[in-house]
XYZ file of C-alpha atoms in Angstrom:
756
model
C 123.079 114.508 97.578
C 125.915 115.553 95.449
C 125.899 115.913 91.632
C 128.583 114.986 88.877
C 128.244 116.304 85.265
C 130.788 114.917 82.813
C 131.598 112.575 80.075
C 132.515 108.874 80.504
C 136.093 108.711 79.435
C 136.750 104.948 80.270
C 134.694 102.022 81.493
C 137.034 100.129 83.841
C 134.387 97.228 84.639
C 130.849 96.532 83.612
C 128.871 93.508 84.684
C 126.677 92.696 81.662
C 123.974 90.941 83.589
C 123.176 93.654 86.243
C 124.906 96.692 84.901
C 127.241 97.366 87.791
C 129.891 99.772 86.400
C 133.182 101.294 87.543
C 134.221 104.085 85.188
C 136.256 107.247 84.871
C 134.234 110.434 84.397
C 135.945 113.688 83.295
C 134.461 116.642 85.040
C 136.065 119.957 84.169
C 139.421 118.394 83.273
C 139.397 116.414 86.571
C 139.133 112.471 86.485
C 136.598 111.097 89.077
C 135.975 107.395 89.664
C 132.308 106.562 89.573
C 130.460 103.329 90.520
C 126.940 102.304 90.153
C 124.202 100.491 88.160
C 124.585 101.974 84.772
C 123.694 99.259 82.343
C 123.770 100.280 78.651
C 126.138 103.311 79.398
C 129.102 103.430 77.051
C 132.304 105.333 76.859
C 131.981 108.825 75.319
C 128.508 109.475 76.685
C 127.768 112.568 78.818
C 126.046 112.030 82.131
C 124.413 114.029 84.926
C 124.723 111.752 88.040
C 123.366 112.037 91.596
C 124.875 110.270 94.485
C 127.632 110.759 97.206
C 131.344 110.526 97.641
C 132.655 107.571 99.454
C 135.997 106.523 100.687
C 136.942 103.130 99.468
C 139.566 101.299 101.744
C 141.708 100.351 98.732
C 140.764 102.683 95.812
C 140.293 105.909 97.723
C 137.475 108.529 97.017
C 134.795 107.383 94.535
C 131.416 108.802 93.561
C 128.612 106.248 94.289
C 125.750 106.743 91.736
C 122.236 106.424 93.055
C 120.608 107.850 89.801
C 121.841 109.340 86.553
C 120.714 110.735 83.236
C 122.354 110.534 79.923
C 122.815 114.024 78.489
C 122.950 114.382 74.789
C 126.119 116.258 73.487
C 125.275 119.819 72.559
C 128.481 120.793 70.686
C 130.447 119.217 67.819
C 133.464 118.297 70.063
C 131.190 116.291 72.422
C 129.583 114.672 69.611
C 132.784 113.598 67.947
C 134.031 112.286 71.234
C 130.703 110.228 71.644
C 130.705 108.753 68.121
C 134.455 107.975 68.261
C 134.231 106.268 71.648
C 133.112 102.839 70.396
C 129.438 103.660 71.550
C 128.195 103.071 68.111
C 129.560 99.825 66.361
C 131.553 100.405 63.192
C 132.299 103.910 64.013
C 135.841 104.783 65.209
C 137.652 108.073 65.971
C 138.580 108.664 62.339
C 135.183 108.170 60.910
C 133.587 110.187 63.755
C 135.834 113.105 62.896
C 134.741 112.998 59.320
C 130.997 112.885 60.245
C 131.323 115.837 62.575
C 133.456 117.786 60.203
C 130.626 117.424 57.589
C 127.683 118.250 59.698
C 129.030 120.051 62.716
C 126.568 120.787 65.519
C 123.904 119.420 63.446
C 125.308 116.020 63.426
C 122.811 114.206 65.767
C 119.828 115.924 64.097
C 121.050 114.432 60.850
C 121.431 111.020 62.140
C 117.953 110.910 63.656
C 115.968 112.798 60.943
C 118.053 112.198 57.739
C 120.312 109.311 58.178
C 120.545 108.633 54.542
C 122.782 111.899 54.269
C 125.519 109.905 56.190
C 126.278 108.201 52.942
C 127.516 111.424 51.567
C 130.765 110.800 53.707
C 133.377 108.560 52.192
C 133.524 105.127 53.713
C 129.693 104.963 54.734
C 127.422 103.132 52.458
C 123.542 103.575 52.619
C 123.382 100.245 54.672
C 126.009 101.440 57.140
C 124.173 104.704 57.427
C 120.884 102.910 58.322
C 122.802 100.709 60.904
C 124.275 103.795 62.526
C 120.883 105.545 62.757
C 119.277 102.264 64.162
C 121.840 101.981 66.973
C 121.437 105.582 67.864
C 117.652 105.247 67.855
C 117.953 102.197 70.064
C 120.226 103.994 72.534
C 117.902 106.901 72.521
C 114.836 104.687 73.266
C 116.646 103.215 76.250
C 117.778 106.646 77.465
C 114.189 108.171 76.991
C 112.825 105.280 78.915
C 115.186 105.630 81.933
C 114.567 109.215 82.081
C 110.787 108.674 81.893
C 110.804 106.193 84.637
C 113.233 108.065 86.921
C 110.653 110.806 87.167
C 108.548 108.312 89.036
C 111.312 107.350 91.427
C 112.071 104.035 89.809
C 115.804 103.091 90.159
C 118.038 102.385 87.014
C 118.080 98.728 87.893
C 114.254 98.143 87.975
C 113.964 100.663 84.990
C 116.142 98.353 82.983
C 114.098 95.264 83.839
C 110.941 97.185 82.824
C 112.516 98.132 79.493
C 113.882 94.742 78.915
C 110.346 93.217 79.587
C 108.163 95.607 77.690
C 110.417 97.642 75.219
C 108.596 100.654 73.907
C 105.211 99.234 75.124
C 106.075 100.346 78.633
C 104.476 103.823 78.069
C 101.189 102.381 77.128
C 101.247 99.856 79.912
C 102.155 102.334 82.662
C 99.410 104.677 81.388
C 96.790 101.917 81.239
C 97.699 99.457 83.947
C 100.943 99.892 85.904
C 99.921 97.044 88.152
C 101.133 94.599 85.465
C 104.515 95.327 86.650
C 103.798 93.476 89.914
C 102.832 90.427 88.054
C 105.437 90.390 85.336
C 108.524 91.636 86.894
C 110.680 90.308 89.822
C 111.498 92.938 92.310
C 108.227 94.989 91.787
C 105.488 94.086 94.216
C 101.976 95.504 94.581
C 102.987 98.335 96.914
C 105.544 99.673 94.403
C 103.265 99.435 91.590
C 100.605 101.156 93.722
C 102.929 104.074 94.418
C 103.721 104.404 90.686
C 100.009 104.241 89.814
C 99.294 107.030 92.330
C 102.009 109.255 90.765
C 100.630 108.545 87.281
C 97.085 109.439 88.475
C 95.250 106.058 88.495
C 92.230 106.323 90.951
C 92.184 104.172 94.234
C 89.011 102.335 93.170
C 90.302 101.402 89.843
C 89.426 97.965 88.715
C 92.958 97.280 87.729
C 93.954 98.348 91.182
C 91.511 96.178 93.014
C 92.253 93.033 90.899
C 96.084 93.489 91.408
C 95.586 94.079 95.142
C 93.529 90.863 95.646
C 95.944 88.867 93.489
C 98.957 90.304 95.571
C 97.308 89.493 98.775
C 96.637 85.817 97.625
C 100.184 85.435 96.309
C 101.659 87.008 99.546
C 99.984 84.287 101.679
C 102.029 81.698 99.739
C 104.939 83.018 101.705
C 103.183 81.736 104.809
C 102.869 78.283 103.066
C 99.380 78.649 101.837
C 98.090 77.370 98.529
C 94.756 79.118 98.985
C 92.834 81.440 101.422
C 89.262 81.175 102.616
C 87.164 83.989 100.971
C 86.532 85.866 104.121
C 90.292 85.947 104.956
C 91.128 87.026 101.460
C 88.501 89.930 101.579
C 89.885 91.074 105.112
C 93.456 91.185 103.697
C 92.428 92.993 100.578
C 90.336 95.408 102.312
C 93.412 96.281 104.664
C 95.756 96.528 101.848
C 93.397 98.577 99.348
C 91.710 100.772 101.923
C 88.358 99.974 100.322
C 85.139 98.308 101.408
C 84.514 94.575 100.953
C 81.639 95.108 98.666
C 83.793 97.075 96.156
C 86.431 94.196 96.173
C 84.092 91.090 96.001
C 82.930 91.545 92.309
C 86.611 91.760 91.246
C 87.359 88.330 92.594
C 84.710 86.988 90.215
C 86.363 89.013 87.405
C 89.795 87.509 88.217
C 88.205 84.078 88.191
C 86.635 84.870 84.577
C 90.135 85.869 83.517
C 91.408 82.339 84.737
C 93.774 83.988 87.334
C 91.721 82.631 90.266
C 89.893 79.334 90.846
C 87.261 79.385 93.481
C 86.190 76.141 95.206
C 83.416 76.488 97.695
C 84.470 79.221 99.931
C 88.276 78.927 99.075
C 90.122 81.046 96.634
C 93.166 79.743 94.803
C 95.728 81.503 92.530
C 95.166 79.374 89.376
C 98.790 78.143 89.339
C 98.536 76.621 92.826
C 95.198 75.002 92.306
C 96.357 73.287 89.092
C 99.720 72.376 90.809
C 97.785 70.480 93.483
C 95.318 68.851 91.001
C 98.127 67.801 88.716
C 100.025 66.285 91.549
C 96.893 64.413 92.544
C 96.371 63.033 89.057
C 100.008 62.070 88.542
C 100.078 60.323 91.957
C 97.014 58.326 91.034
C 98.786 57.063 87.847
C 101.899 56.100 89.864
C 100.038 54.369 92.579
C 99.628 50.806 90.856
C 100.652 47.326 91.838
C 104.129 46.594 90.543
C 105.214 43.360 88.862
C 108.213 41.504 90.172
C 110.819 39.987 87.907
C 109.042 36.613 88.043
C 105.571 38.139 87.142
C 107.089 40.112 84.094
C 108.645 36.869 82.792
C 105.393 35.005 82.900
C 101.626 35.759 82.375
C 100.030 38.703 83.924
C 98.758 38.117 87.412
C 97.127 40.125 90.156
C 100.018 39.381 92.466
C 98.887 36.100 93.934
C 100.031 35.208 97.438
C 102.759 32.822 96.374
C 104.544 35.653 94.472
C 104.357 37.813 97.650
C 105.789 35.021 99.426
C 108.538 34.674 97.006
C 109.521 38.240 97.195
C 109.377 37.796 100.970
C 111.772 34.823 100.918
C 114.184 36.704 98.799
C 114.090 39.629 101.187
C 114.637 37.417 104.221
C 117.553 35.750 102.522
C 119.044 39.001 101.355
C 118.766 40.702 104.966
C 120.525 37.445 106.238
C 123.420 37.682 103.834
C 123.838 41.321 104.570
C 123.486 40.895 108.199
C 120.801 43.583 108.290
C 118.211 43.037 111.011
C 114.695 44.213 110.130
C 111.927 44.502 112.600
C 108.230 43.757 111.523
C 107.436 47.282 110.357
C 110.734 47.627 108.463
C 110.107 44.338 106.753
C 106.525 45.363 105.863
C 107.879 48.748 104.519
C 110.313 47.099 102.196
C 107.620 44.695 100.963
C 105.097 47.400 100.338
C 107.785 49.227 98.369
C 108.478 46.101 96.245
C 104.718 45.663 95.525
C 103.577 49.279 94.892
C 104.444 52.036 92.468
C 104.066 54.631 95.127
C 105.065 54.135 98.757
C 105.346 56.534 101.731
C 107.875 55.811 104.591
C 107.396 58.046 107.790
C 109.180 58.102 111.082
C 111.055 60.150 113.510
C 114.780 60.008 114.390
C 116.232 56.691 115.548
C 113.343 54.647 114.260
C 115.325 52.850 111.397
C 114.416 54.828 108.315
C 117.954 54.600 107.031
C 118.221 50.922 107.648
C 114.892 50.417 105.765
C 116.042 52.717 102.813
C 119.422 50.660 102.653
C 117.400 47.364 102.511
C 115.317 48.684 99.689
C 118.273 49.755 97.683
C 120.036 46.478 98.171
C 116.899 44.540 97.159
C 116.344 46.591 93.970
C 120.093 46.562 93.280
C 119.921 42.668 93.329
C 117.093 42.795 90.924
C 119.121 44.752 88.397
C 117.134 47.895 88.793
C 118.432 51.494 88.236
C 118.016 53.422 91.416
C 118.076 57.292 91.801
C 118.317 58.752 95.344
C 117.341 62.438 95.935
C 116.758 65.019 98.624
C 115.583 68.850 98.644
C 118.941 70.310 99.756
C 122.582 69.692 99.164
C 123.260 69.007 102.873
C 120.382 66.498 102.922
C 121.682 64.777 99.738
C 125.098 64.656 101.329
C 123.598 62.935 104.495
C 121.693 60.415 102.271
C 124.965 59.540 100.398
C 126.822 59.080 103.585
C 124.132 56.968 105.030
C 123.587 54.553 101.997
C 126.913 54.572 100.198
C 124.907 55.494 96.976
C 125.208 58.802 95.295
C 122.228 61.171 96.167
C 121.520 64.337 94.355
C 119.445 67.360 95.020
C 116.151 67.187 93.318
C 117.098 70.300 91.253
C 120.163 68.497 89.903
C 118.240 65.201 89.517
C 115.770 67.025 87.250
C 118.535 68.913 85.451
C 117.733 72.549 86.044
C 118.084 74.462 82.873
C 118.972 78.005 83.845
C 119.075 79.191 80.300
C 115.225 78.640 80.149
C 114.448 79.641 83.754
C 113.374 83.132 83.868
C 113.842 85.154 87.106
C 111.635 88.056 85.882
C 108.615 85.770 85.232
C 109.462 83.443 88.212
C 109.556 80.351 85.918
C 111.789 77.300 86.631
C 112.462 74.949 83.771
C 113.865 71.370 84.100
C 115.255 69.230 81.324
C 113.618 66.245 82.797
C 109.842 66.250 82.443
C 106.889 64.472 80.784
C 108.628 64.412 77.410
C 111.984 63.436 78.905
C 111.404 61.519 82.074
C 113.988 60.279 84.535
C 115.614 57.014 83.299
C 115.422 55.059 86.561
C 113.260 52.101 87.867
C 113.205 53.128 91.430
C 113.431 56.828 92.767
C 113.750 57.352 96.523
C 113.328 60.917 97.917
C 114.248 61.689 101.436
C 113.366 64.719 103.685
C 110.063 65.040 102.017
C 108.810 67.421 104.695
C 110.849 70.125 103.075
C 109.325 69.672 99.577
C 106.849 72.228 98.440
C 103.964 71.769 96.038
C 105.737 73.235 93.018
C 108.908 71.395 93.337
C 106.907 68.203 94.013
C 104.943 68.859 90.770
C 108.066 69.081 88.758
C 109.320 65.862 90.257
C 106.274 63.973 89.467
C 106.223 65.250 85.867
C 109.616 63.596 85.436
C 108.588 60.301 86.862
C 107.165 57.882 84.208
C 104.393 55.567 85.149
C 105.887 52.113 85.817
C 108.688 53.746 87.808
C 108.663 53.038 91.661
C 108.584 56.284 93.759
C 109.377 56.013 97.451
C 108.785 59.174 99.500
C 110.421 59.250 102.958
C 110.219 61.923 105.825
C 109.159 62.896 109.212
C 105.820 64.518 109.233
C 106.486 66.152 112.550
C 109.339 68.282 111.239
C 108.484 71.943 110.317
C 106.741 72.074 106.938
C 108.436 73.454 103.686
C 109.591 77.005 103.372
C 107.496 77.225 100.129
C 103.834 76.652 99.802
C 102.187 73.430 100.672
C 102.607 70.548 103.190
C 103.043 67.817 100.747
C 104.090 64.865 103.016
C 101.368 65.586 105.634
C 98.601 66.031 102.944
C 99.701 62.642 101.224
C 99.453 60.774 104.509
C 96.249 62.546 105.463
C 94.638 61.427 102.091
C 94.784 57.750 103.253
C 94.996 56.858 99.532
C 98.578 55.455 99.412
C 100.472 52.463 100.956
C 102.355 53.726 103.843
C 104.283 52.545 106.901
C 105.152 54.700 109.787
C 108.094 53.504 111.854
C 107.616 54.187 115.658
C 110.082 51.861 117.474
C 113.302 53.583 118.809
C 116.094 51.073 118.222
C 118.482 50.031 120.935
C 121.417 52.044 119.756
C 119.266 55.244 119.313
C 118.054 54.705 122.861
C 121.504 55.592 124.048
C 121.155 59.036 122.607
C 119.141 61.510 124.800
C 118.764 63.729 121.673
C 116.570 61.103 120.012
C 114.875 60.007 123.194
C 113.945 63.604 124.168
C 112.860 64.302 120.624
C 110.239 61.498 120.792
C 109.191 62.662 124.397
C 108.845 66.202 123.008
C 106.819 64.978 120.016
C 104.572 63.021 122.329
C 103.991 66.066 124.560
C 106.027 64.721 127.472
C 108.350 66.893 129.577
C 112.099 66.022 129.559
C 114.860 65.817 132.107
C 116.850 69.125 132.142
C 119.264 68.054 134.972
C 122.362 67.923 132.864
C 122.985 64.231 133.688
C 122.989 63.436 129.864
C 126.081 63.030 127.778
C 124.569 64.726 124.760
C 121.746 66.869 125.918
C 122.266 69.966 128.239
C 120.472 72.958 129.423
C 122.449 75.971 130.848
C 120.062 78.106 132.792
C 120.773 81.678 131.897
C 118.463 84.670 132.258
C 120.796 87.453 131.076
C 121.335 88.015 127.414
C 124.863 89.194 127.778
C 125.755 86.122 129.679
C 124.168 83.985 127.078
C 126.504 85.713 124.416
C 129.615 85.039 126.566
C 128.906 81.557 127.116
C 127.766 80.833 123.513
C 131.222 82.132 122.197
C 133.062 80.082 124.929
C 131.189 76.973 123.971
C 131.812 77.308 120.296
C 135.480 78.318 120.553
C 136.578 76.126 123.408
C 134.265 73.554 124.887
C 132.157 71.875 122.018
C 134.791 71.340 119.252
C 136.919 68.815 121.197
C 133.783 67.285 122.721
C 132.132 66.518 119.330
C 135.331 66.335 117.414
C 134.435 69.082 115.171
C 135.619 72.684 114.269
C 133.963 75.835 115.352
C 132.800 76.417 111.994
C 130.791 73.131 112.077
C 128.772 74.123 115.224
C 125.533 75.678 114.551
C 123.546 78.326 116.522
C 119.847 77.867 115.745
C 117.298 80.422 116.825
C 113.571 80.726 116.450
C 113.635 84.451 115.426
C 115.294 86.844 112.981
C 114.857 89.946 115.140
C 115.629 90.624 118.789
C 118.594 90.258 121.090
C 118.666 86.525 120.452
C 117.574 86.674 116.758
C 120.056 85.550 114.171
C 120.545 89.053 112.723
C 122.020 90.225 116.214
C 123.777 87.027 116.885
C 125.669 86.986 113.537
C 127.189 90.369 114.175
C 128.312 89.230 117.505
C 129.572 85.863 116.502
C 131.414 87.188 113.494
C 133.435 89.476 115.800
C 134.637 86.471 117.811
C 134.710 83.510 115.409
C 136.176 85.453 112.391
C 137.488 88.805 113.723
C 138.882 91.568 111.350
C 142.459 90.997 110.223
C 144.609 92.968 107.953
C 145.161 89.769 105.894
C 141.395 89.303 105.399
C 139.678 91.394 102.843
C 136.257 92.828 103.668
C 133.259 94.353 101.656
C 130.456 96.348 103.319
C 126.936 95.861 101.810
C 124.033 97.375 103.611
C 124.369 96.727 107.272
C 126.545 93.693 106.766
C 130.349 93.335 106.798
C 131.352 90.376 104.452
C 134.786 89.127 105.359
C 137.088 86.389 104.023
C 136.489 83.229 106.025
C 132.835 84.056 106.923
C 130.165 81.416 107.175
C 127.341 82.470 104.896
C 123.993 81.275 103.510
C 122.117 81.708 100.252
C 118.567 83.017 101.205
C 116.729 82.684 97.855
C 116.607 80.356 94.955
C 118.863 81.569 92.189
C 118.587 79.392 89.050
C 121.157 81.422 86.878
C 124.073 81.500 89.284
C 126.887 79.336 87.907
C 129.120 77.184 90.049
C 132.208 75.019 89.435
C 134.346 72.461 91.220
C 138.090 72.805 90.825
C 140.842 70.407 91.305
C 143.788 71.097 93.809
C 145.579 72.594 90.768
C 142.716 75.097 90.093
C 141.537 73.098 87.065
C 137.592 73.025 86.648
C 136.368 69.412 86.858
C 132.639 69.953 86.970
C 130.238 72.851 86.545
C 126.646 73.640 86.680
C 124.027 76.344 87.640
C 121.532 76.952 90.463
C 122.269 77.937 94.051
C 119.263 77.393 96.495
C 117.709 78.804 99.595
C 119.382 77.291 102.564
C 122.688 76.427 101.018
C 125.518 77.252 103.402
C 129.176 77.996 102.546
C 132.351 79.997 103.286
C 133.664 83.027 101.695
C 137.097 82.161 100.031
C 137.921 85.454 98.400
C 136.836 89.030 98.091
C 137.951 90.814 94.994
C 137.388 94.601 94.925
C 138.931 95.074 91.516
C 136.375 92.681 89.929
C 133.622 93.587 92.487
C 132.887 90.175 93.526
C 133.268 87.501 96.056
C 133.818 83.693 95.913
C 131.793 81.370 98.116
C 132.540 77.617 98.434
C 129.526 75.406 99.250
C 129.134 71.601 99.908
C 130.908 69.302 97.512
C 133.373 72.072 96.842
C 131.042 74.037 94.483
C 132.442 77.582 94.026
C 130.212 80.453 93.156
C 131.214 83.953 92.236
C 128.830 86.740 93.455
C 129.007 90.211 92.046
C 128.527 92.772 94.901
C 125.174 93.602 93.498
C 123.817 90.159 94.387
C 124.944 90.204 98.011
C 121.281 90.838 98.996
C 121.029 86.962 98.447
C 123.611 86.181 100.947
C 123.622 86.574 104.761
C 126.095 85.491 107.620
C 125.119 82.112 109.041
C 126.841 81.669 112.281
C 123.367 81.758 113.497
C 120.341 80.872 111.495
C 116.653 80.354 112.103
C 115.344 76.871 112.883
C 113.325 77.077 109.542
C 116.484 77.420 107.559
C 118.060 74.379 109.276
C 115.553 71.907 107.777
C 117.213 68.944 106.270
C 120.608 69.731 107.800
C 122.511 67.987 110.390
C 125.355 69.465 112.512
C 127.747 67.902 115.079
C 126.400 70.267 117.663
C 123.605 72.664 117.997
C 123.245 75.598 120.360
C 119.759 76.889 121.128
C 119.370 80.254 122.821
C 115.764 80.201 124.270
C 114.482 82.898 126.532
C 110.890 83.309 125.280
C 108.952 84.777 122.426
C 105.745 84.720 120.485
C 103.438 81.775 121.442
C 102.686 80.992 117.769
C 106.357 80.602 117.181
C 107.724 78.965 120.412
C 105.832 75.737 119.980
C 106.467 71.997 120.215
C 107.066 71.536 116.513
C 109.844 74.103 116.472
C 111.610 72.719 119.375
C 111.448 69.277 118.050
C 112.735 70.302 114.593
C 115.792 72.180 116.166
C 116.986 69.327 118.524
C 116.792 66.669 115.784
C 119.299 68.893 113.707
C 121.988 67.850 116.114
C 124.088 64.592 115.583
C 126.065 64.512 118.854
C 125.207 67.298 121.141
C 122.351 69.827 121.983
C 122.969 72.743 124.368
C 120.192 75.004 125.275
C 121.156 78.448 126.754
C 118.397 80.156 128.549
C 115.270 79.295 130.386
C 113.974 75.829 131.332
C 110.564 77.423 131.817
C 110.573 78.464 128.137
C 111.502 74.834 127.042
C 108.687 73.360 129.156
C 106.222 75.898 127.737
C 107.226 75.030 124.138
C 106.591 71.373 124.839
C 103.086 72.109 126.098
C 102.297 74.512 123.262
C 100.790 72.622 120.211
C 99.567 75.908 118.428
C 100.793 76.018 114.984
C 100.009 78.547 112.265
C 97.514 76.674 109.971
C 98.496 76.052 106.351
C 95.720 76.306 103.828
C 96.451 73.497 101.452
C 94.069 71.234 99.553
C 96.218 68.466 98.115
C 94.461 65.963 100.347
C 91.151 66.920 98.969
C 92.313 66.929 95.296
C 93.768 63.399 95.953
C 90.462 62.059 97.354
C 88.487 63.743 94.457
C 90.728 62.077 91.774
C 90.278 58.724 93.533
C 86.456 59.102 94.073
C 86.043 60.145 90.313
C 88.086 57.204 89.163
C 85.828 54.874 91.237
C 82.770 56.427 89.822
C 84.080 56.124 86.225
C 85.021 52.508 86.960
C 81.509 51.556 88.062
């Protein structure tokens, strides 16, 4: 590792949010361009930086900083240069020269210890003297904190987050309980806090360590979709993590419960936030699930929906369907009627069973009644599909709830919406599609914004993969048996012509499918060699499929069960990028980690970022709309890479453009190939599935069903027919520990008890 010692002559660029800085540093009369995370660094400061020299394709040799320390100037020349650089507000070169002329090499000691003496200099009042001293003290505090944290191997980026969170309290917190960092600061997990604690000298059997480890093990399980863990499983995971015996761990679980961080129900242990999320959802669902008055009922006396009123609604519905020439079968008709008569209604069904027709009929009925209707879906792609299918604008749930990025705090992992209990959605009917994708936290936020008296219709396919986040909301709602629900099962005549839909239902029912390639939209190309699969995959995307499905190569999606391995998305993306968007002197590139980002690349956002701003511009480049929030699974295209500004621009659905600083590229990845989980809620003209076998828990019926239902016009499997057959027979799924069903049933039982 190389070292550079010099003073910062000029800040060329500095990102105020993350501290990424490009600057000129004078080292022994030689000017060196340095880049790195240096938040708070100002012109005129002297630094000692560690890092390496790199060759930038445009700007030549640069020094890439990994760590640095600010070195206080030791002589009057350096002090004058620092004070006159603009580092201290209100002090320019002329005033700096007068200060240093007066106090010489003793200048900084005077400012720190006897700041009132600055008023001896013409042009500095006592008030200004105090302001200069305060600024110097604040900068010294930050510098001291960075130096202190660097000795424990903490990067400048995380050190700044720690300082911003705790200020000068960080010394006390690190000495007493460094495990707080794992709870309070995004980017610091238990393992990092544990390493820090070991360096500080915290004992491995410390109560703080055990509590933090247990809590971490529980929160880590939410990444598997769990809202709780059985006590024995939590103890086993904590034992492995901490290297301690279970009898030393168990008492701390009770202490965490006393601190109200955990809730224990029977043998199950919940993080308090997830327990109350499920409980709150259950209570709000109970309040929404009431019989609804029709227009005729509201005009007259209150009634408990006598049969003639139901008949009147049915007559209206029949007449409306006839006028619109929309044919409804018995279950679809029942679904619309249940929706009319109830405050909460669940509509379930697989592909081709008429969910869209049913939703359209609901919309037309309520529109005819003069009611305000909101449509929503979990992702931008799902909302776009809903808009196309209904002709009514559908929004993402985040946009519907009016995400407030100013109040959302990434460090504390809090998301805030403008629409909530105090400011509910102003709608009479809210219809949410793709409910299988909605996790318990987003569902809680949605319910908070739905006022009692509003109809809420939840639509989805319970056989799709569950949400990426914790919970299995749709499945738990259905399993509770407490809400009006219709499941559509009949495959309609038009859908029967699609082998994608027919095969999806056969797979879901555990029936084997024909793989003889006599279909027009479902194919299997038997290939055993990975390199042959690569070759044919590229050929299909570039040549065969685009004209067949009337789409571009960019629209055709490779879906794979895995991230790793020869047919995992990481390997496939590198290969596909070379052929679908090859290097070109007219396309700018930027390397980050192991990924080459190139203009024209297909990319995906891989985590929710509530602060990222987007804008929609007209063809003349004038912004016509803007907002905040880019979410896990959003897919787009790199429009521009700007090395000077150290950022790139991605355009997402609805022409939303987002500018990413290079420091945020860990939130983006290439998406020529994506995991099947990431494809939830999306639909593509054609889907390619490379399947040669893998872990039994992963290669199951549920995964295959989800994958093929992502295709609109064509599914092509490249690989082994035996693997396909084994997946259809394999019903093993990783169990999700959720308790929304139990909480709903408890609320209903308690309500019945109170009523009696």
